[in-house]
Tab-separated table of C-alpha atoms and ligand atoms in Angstrom:
chain	number	residue	atom	x	y	z
A	1	MET	CA	79.189	124.452	182.728
A	2	ARG	CA	81.786	122.920	180.449
A	3	ARG	CA	84.829	124.247	178.608
A	4	ALA	CA	84.322	125.279	174.983
A	5	THR	CA	86.308	123.185	172.499
A	6	PRO	CA	87.233	123.621	168.825
A	7	GLU	CA	84.063	121.621	167.983
A	8	ASP	CA	82.013	124.553	169.344
A	9	ARG	CA	83.474	127.006	166.827
A	10	ASP	CA	80.514	127.029	164.384
A	11	LEU	CA	78.053	127.536	167.219
A	12	LEU	CA	80.018	130.495	168.572
A	13	VAL	CA	80.330	132.040	165.107
A	14	ALA	CA	76.554	131.696	164.718
A	15	TRP	CA	75.971	133.353	168.095
A	16	ASP	CA	78.210	136.253	167.035
A	17	ALA	CA	75.659	137.000	164.299
A	18	ASP	CA	72.767	137.418	166.736
A	19	PRO	CA	71.651	141.072	166.627
A	20	ASP	CA	71.668	141.532	170.423
A	21	VAL	CA	75.061	139.895	170.787
A	22	ARG	CA	76.405	142.111	168.000
A	23	ALA	CA	74.901	145.223	169.533
A	24	ALA	CA	76.394	144.348	172.922
A	25	GLY	CA	79.806	143.588	171.420
A	26	GLY	CA	80.315	147.009	169.906
A	27	ASP	CA	82.850	147.837	167.228
A	28	ASP	CA	85.893	146.528	169.011
A	29	ASP	CA	87.706	143.368	167.921
A	30	TRP	CA	85.650	140.180	167.992
A	31	TRP	CA	86.983	136.862	169.185
A	32	ASP	CA	88.944	134.843	166.671
A	33	TRP	CA	87.367	131.518	167.635
A	34	ASP	CA	89.809	129.383	165.653
A	35	ARG	CA	92.658	130.814	167.670
A	36	ALA	CA	90.864	131.099	170.970
A	37	LEU	CA	89.544	127.549	171.056
A	38	ALA	CA	92.748	125.964	169.799
A	39	GLU	CA	95.005	127.506	172.425
A	40	ASP	CA	95.496	125.951	175.810
A	41	VAL	CA	96.569	128.883	177.948
A	42	ASP	CA	95.940	129.604	181.588
A	43	HIS	CA	95.137	133.317	181.170
A	44	GLU	CA	91.774	132.800	179.461
A	45	GLU	CA	88.943	130.311	179.885
A	46	PHE	CA	85.891	129.820	177.688
A	47	TRP	CA	82.985	128.186	179.512
A	48	LEU	CA	79.664	127.194	177.998
A	49	ALA	CA	76.433	126.970	179.962
A	50	VAL	CA	74.855	123.755	178.724
A	51	GLU	CA	71.173	122.978	179.152
A	52	ASP	CA	69.325	119.755	178.270
A	53	ASP	CA	69.346	120.510	174.549
A	54	GLY	CA	72.856	121.947	174.290
A	55	PRO	CA	74.795	125.148	174.981
A	56	SER	CA	72.864	128.376	175.575
A	57	GLY	CA	75.552	130.885	176.513
A	58	ILE	CA	79.212	131.571	177.036
A	59	ILE	CA	81.211	133.265	179.759
A	60	ILE	CA	84.875	134.144	179.305
A	61	LEU	CA	87.252	134.478	182.255
A	62	LEU	CA	90.350	136.501	181.489
A	63	ASP	CA	93.413	137.087	183.616
A	64	ALA	CA	93.593	140.806	182.859
A	65	ALA	CA	97.104	141.242	184.245
A	66	ARG	CA	98.629	138.442	182.208
A	67	GLU	CA	96.732	138.219	178.943
A	68	PRO	CA	99.004	139.328	176.109
A	69	THR	CA	96.863	142.001	174.408
A	70	HIS	CA	96.838	144.120	177.609
A	71	TYR	CA	93.289	145.099	176.791
A	72	TRP	CA	92.824	146.305	180.375
A	73	GLY	CA	96.130	148.185	180.539
A	74	ASP	CA	98.342	147.965	183.615
A	75	VAL	CA	96.294	146.224	186.251
A	76	GLU	CA	97.457	144.517	189.422
A	77	PRO	CA	98.057	140.774	189.463
A	78	GLY	CA	94.895	139.054	190.626
A	79	THR	CA	92.670	141.186	188.413
A	80	TRP	CA	90.359	139.095	186.242
A	81	ALA	CA	87.749	140.178	183.711
A	82	LEU	CA	84.504	138.647	182.449
A	83	ASP	CA	82.665	138.684	179.165
A	84	ILE	CA	79.248	137.017	178.857
A	85	TRP	CA	76.456	136.476	176.392
A	86	ILE	CA	73.528	134.149	175.961
A	87	GLY	CA	73.726	133.133	172.313
A	88	ARG	CA	70.155	131.840	172.104
A	89	PRO	CA	67.655	134.700	172.391
A	90	ASP	CA	64.931	132.368	173.732
A	91	ARG	CA	67.175	131.571	176.690
A	92	ARG	CA	67.531	135.172	177.904
A	93	GLY	CA	65.637	136.584	180.852
A	94	ARG	CA	65.326	133.220	182.669
A	95	GLY	CA	68.050	133.664	185.257
A	96	LEU	CA	70.749	131.851	183.308
A	97	GLY	CA	73.046	134.881	182.948
A	98	THR	CA	72.802	135.574	186.672
A	99	ALA	CA	73.696	131.960	187.474
A	100	MET	CA	76.629	132.019	185.038
A	101	LEU	CA	77.941	135.250	186.541
A	102	ARG	CA	77.743	133.909	190.078
A	103	TRP	CA	79.497	130.715	189.009
A	104	ALA	CA	82.285	132.656	187.239
A	105	ILE	CA	82.725	135.082	190.141
A	106	ASP	CA	83.134	132.176	192.536
A	107	ARG	CA	85.630	130.513	190.190
A	108	CYS	CA	87.712	133.709	189.846
A	109	PHE	CA	87.890	134.204	193.613
A	110	THR	CA	88.333	130.609	194.750
A	111	VAL	CA	90.156	128.838	191.902
A	112	HIS	CA	92.185	131.748	190.517
A	113	ASP	CA	92.626	133.636	193.768
A	114	ALA	CA	91.505	136.848	192.089
A	115	HIS	CA	90.989	139.871	194.317
A	116	ARG	CA	89.155	141.982	191.749
A	117	ILE	CA	86.906	141.264	188.765
A	118	LEU	CA	86.214	143.756	185.973
A	119	ILE	CA	83.498	143.947	183.346
A	120	ASP	CA	82.946	146.541	180.632
A	121	PRO	CA	79.467	146.656	179.056
A	122	LEU	CA	78.742	149.337	176.488
A	123	GLU	CA	77.286	152.410	178.176
A	124	THR	CA	74.137	151.838	176.132
A	125	ASN	CA	73.616	148.292	177.444
A	126	VAL	CA	71.576	149.495	180.384
A	127	ARG	CA	69.922	146.143	181.135
A	128	ALA	CA	73.243	144.327	181.318
A	129	ILE	CA	74.628	147.087	183.575
A	130	GLU	CA	71.651	146.670	185.909
A	131	LEU	CA	72.266	142.941	186.018
A	132	TYR	CA	75.956	143.397	186.916
A	133	ARG	CA	75.056	145.834	189.692
A	134	ARG	CA	72.526	143.342	190.990
A	135	VAL	CA	75.145	140.610	191.371
A	136	GLY	CA	77.422	143.020	193.250
A	137	PHE	CA	79.505	144.951	190.738
A	138	VAL	CA	80.000	148.649	191.419
A	139	ASP	CA	80.676	151.381	188.891
A	140	VAL	CA	84.296	152.408	188.309
A	141	GLY	CA	83.567	154.863	185.525
A	142	PRO	CA	83.371	155.374	181.796
A	143	ARG	CA	86.188	154.280	179.558
A	144	THR	CA	86.636	154.144	175.803
A	145	PHE	CA	88.022	150.900	174.394
A	146	GLY	CA	88.781	151.330	170.698
A	147	ASP	CA	85.632	152.947	169.324
A	148	ASP	CA	83.443	151.663	172.146
A	149	ARG	CA	82.195	153.808	175.006
A	150	CYS	CA	81.957	151.457	177.969
A	151	LEU	CA	81.135	151.589	181.641
A	152	VAL	CA	83.716	149.719	183.708
A	153	LEU	CA	82.379	147.970	186.804
A	154	GLU	CA	84.328	146.035	189.401
A	155	LEU	CA	83.719	143.469	192.082
A	156	SER	CA	86.229	143.060	194.897
A	157	ARG	CA	86.704	139.820	196.787
A	158	PRO	CA	84.855	140.018	200.067
A	159	ASP	CA	87.005	140.038	203.189
A	160	PRO	CA	87.006	136.733	205.066
A	161	PRO	CA	84.637	136.763	208.038
A	162	ARG	CA	86.274	137.966	211.244
A	163	CYS	CA	86.307	135.678	214.235
A	164	ALA	CA	85.060	137.191	217.431
A	165	PRO	CA	87.806	137.273	220.074
A	166	SER	CA	87.411	134.340	222.410
A	167	GLY	CA	87.494	134.467	226.204
B	1	LIG	C1	73.009	140.181	179.365
B	1	LIG	C2	72.735	138.685	179.449
B	1	LIG	C3	74.036	137.901	179.524
B	1	LIG	C4	71.942	138.443	180.753
B	1	LIG	O1	71.635	137.067	180.843
B	1	LIG	P1	70.104	136.634	181.119
B	1	LIG	O2	70.080	135.171	181.324
B	1	LIG	O3	69.253	137.192	180.040
B	1	LIG	O4	69.825	137.428	182.466
B	1	LIG	P2	68.954	136.945	183.710
B	1	LIG	O5	67.725	136.242	183.227
B	1	LIG	O6	69.814	136.210	184.662
B	1	LIG	O7	68.589	138.310	184.353
B	1	LIG	C5	67.694	139.153	183.680
B	1	LIG	C6	68.296	140.496	183.623
B	1	LIG	O8	69.369	140.514	182.691
B	1	LIG	C7	69.412	141.779	182.074
B	1	LIG	N1	69.300	141.663	180.631
B	1	LIG	C8	70.147	142.294	179.804
B	1	LIG	N2	69.859	142.014	178.544
B	1	LIG	C9	68.790	141.191	178.556
B	1	LIG	C10	68.018	140.567	177.536
B	1	LIG	N3	68.313	140.731	176.222
B	1	LIG	N4	66.984	139.789	177.879
B	1	LIG	C11	66.694	139.616	179.179
B	1	LIG	N5	67.392	140.168	180.190
B	1	LIG	C12	68.426	140.953	179.883
B	1	LIG	C13	68.301	142.591	182.686
B	1	LIG	O9	68.842	143.293	183.775
B	1	LIG	C14	67.352	141.543	183.151
B	1	LIG	O10	66.586	142.008	184.223
B	1	LIG	P3	65.177	142.710	183.929
B	1	LIG	O11	64.352	141.671	183.306
B	1	LIG	O12	64.722	143.132	185.298
B	1	LIG	O13	65.462	143.851	183.014
B	1	LIG	C15	71.890	138.172	178.242
B	1	LIG	O14	70.600	138.744	178.275
B	1	LIG	C16	72.520	138.469	176.906
B	1	LIG	O15	73.385	137.743	176.476
B	1	LIG	N6	72.104	139.563	176.240
B	1	LIG	C17	72.568	139.892	174.911
B	1	LIG	C18	74.071	140.155	174.872
B	1	LIG	C19	74.556	141.062	176.011
B	1	LIG	O16	73.975	142.097	176.254
B	1	LIG	N7	75.648	140.645	176.650
B	1	LIG	C20	76.278	141.394	177.720
B	1	LIG	C21	77.461	142.112	177.198
B	1	LIG	S1	78.179	143.187	178.410
């Protein structure tokens, strides 16, 4: 995993044109890559999954309580959100998305001290929803963002293991 930089802009624009990425993105606003990659802010992170021949996918970590568009509304501090896509169709279905999700979940909980992670696939993106459930997300419920009908799922930070009383 490495951070996306302004040099990755053309690649990300090209990925945005992929039919499956477009279908999964819905009608809501798309990322303005010039802005997103130029800014150095601590409420959003753009990470690329890089394989031997270059980047294959992106995962975005967003501090939902602090990011300025308030896309997620009023959420408690410590609430983060994820957005993910594999830009290269030939790289899907090989376990990469699962690995990226697990990596990002760990980063949210351990580096950012998040207590809750949200994700909002389109209701029609049944395969992505199944994947999120498989890595531990649970359904919160339907929600409309702009013109998009989404299913919100959440993952709460597991409680630390309890020590058995000694003696
Ligand atoms: C969804 C996505 C990130 C999953 O990453 P991945 O590397 O393909 O997933 P993995 O190989 O780790 O796991 C496979 C599972 O992912 C899910 N999946 C969703 N879309 C998929 C696709 N186009 N191809 C393969 N698997 C997909 C399925 O649940 C699949 O399991 P299945 O084969 O039993 O149906 C990726 O397929 C993708 O970018 N799809 C297009 C854009 C998209 O839907 N993004 C999610 C927006 S919420």
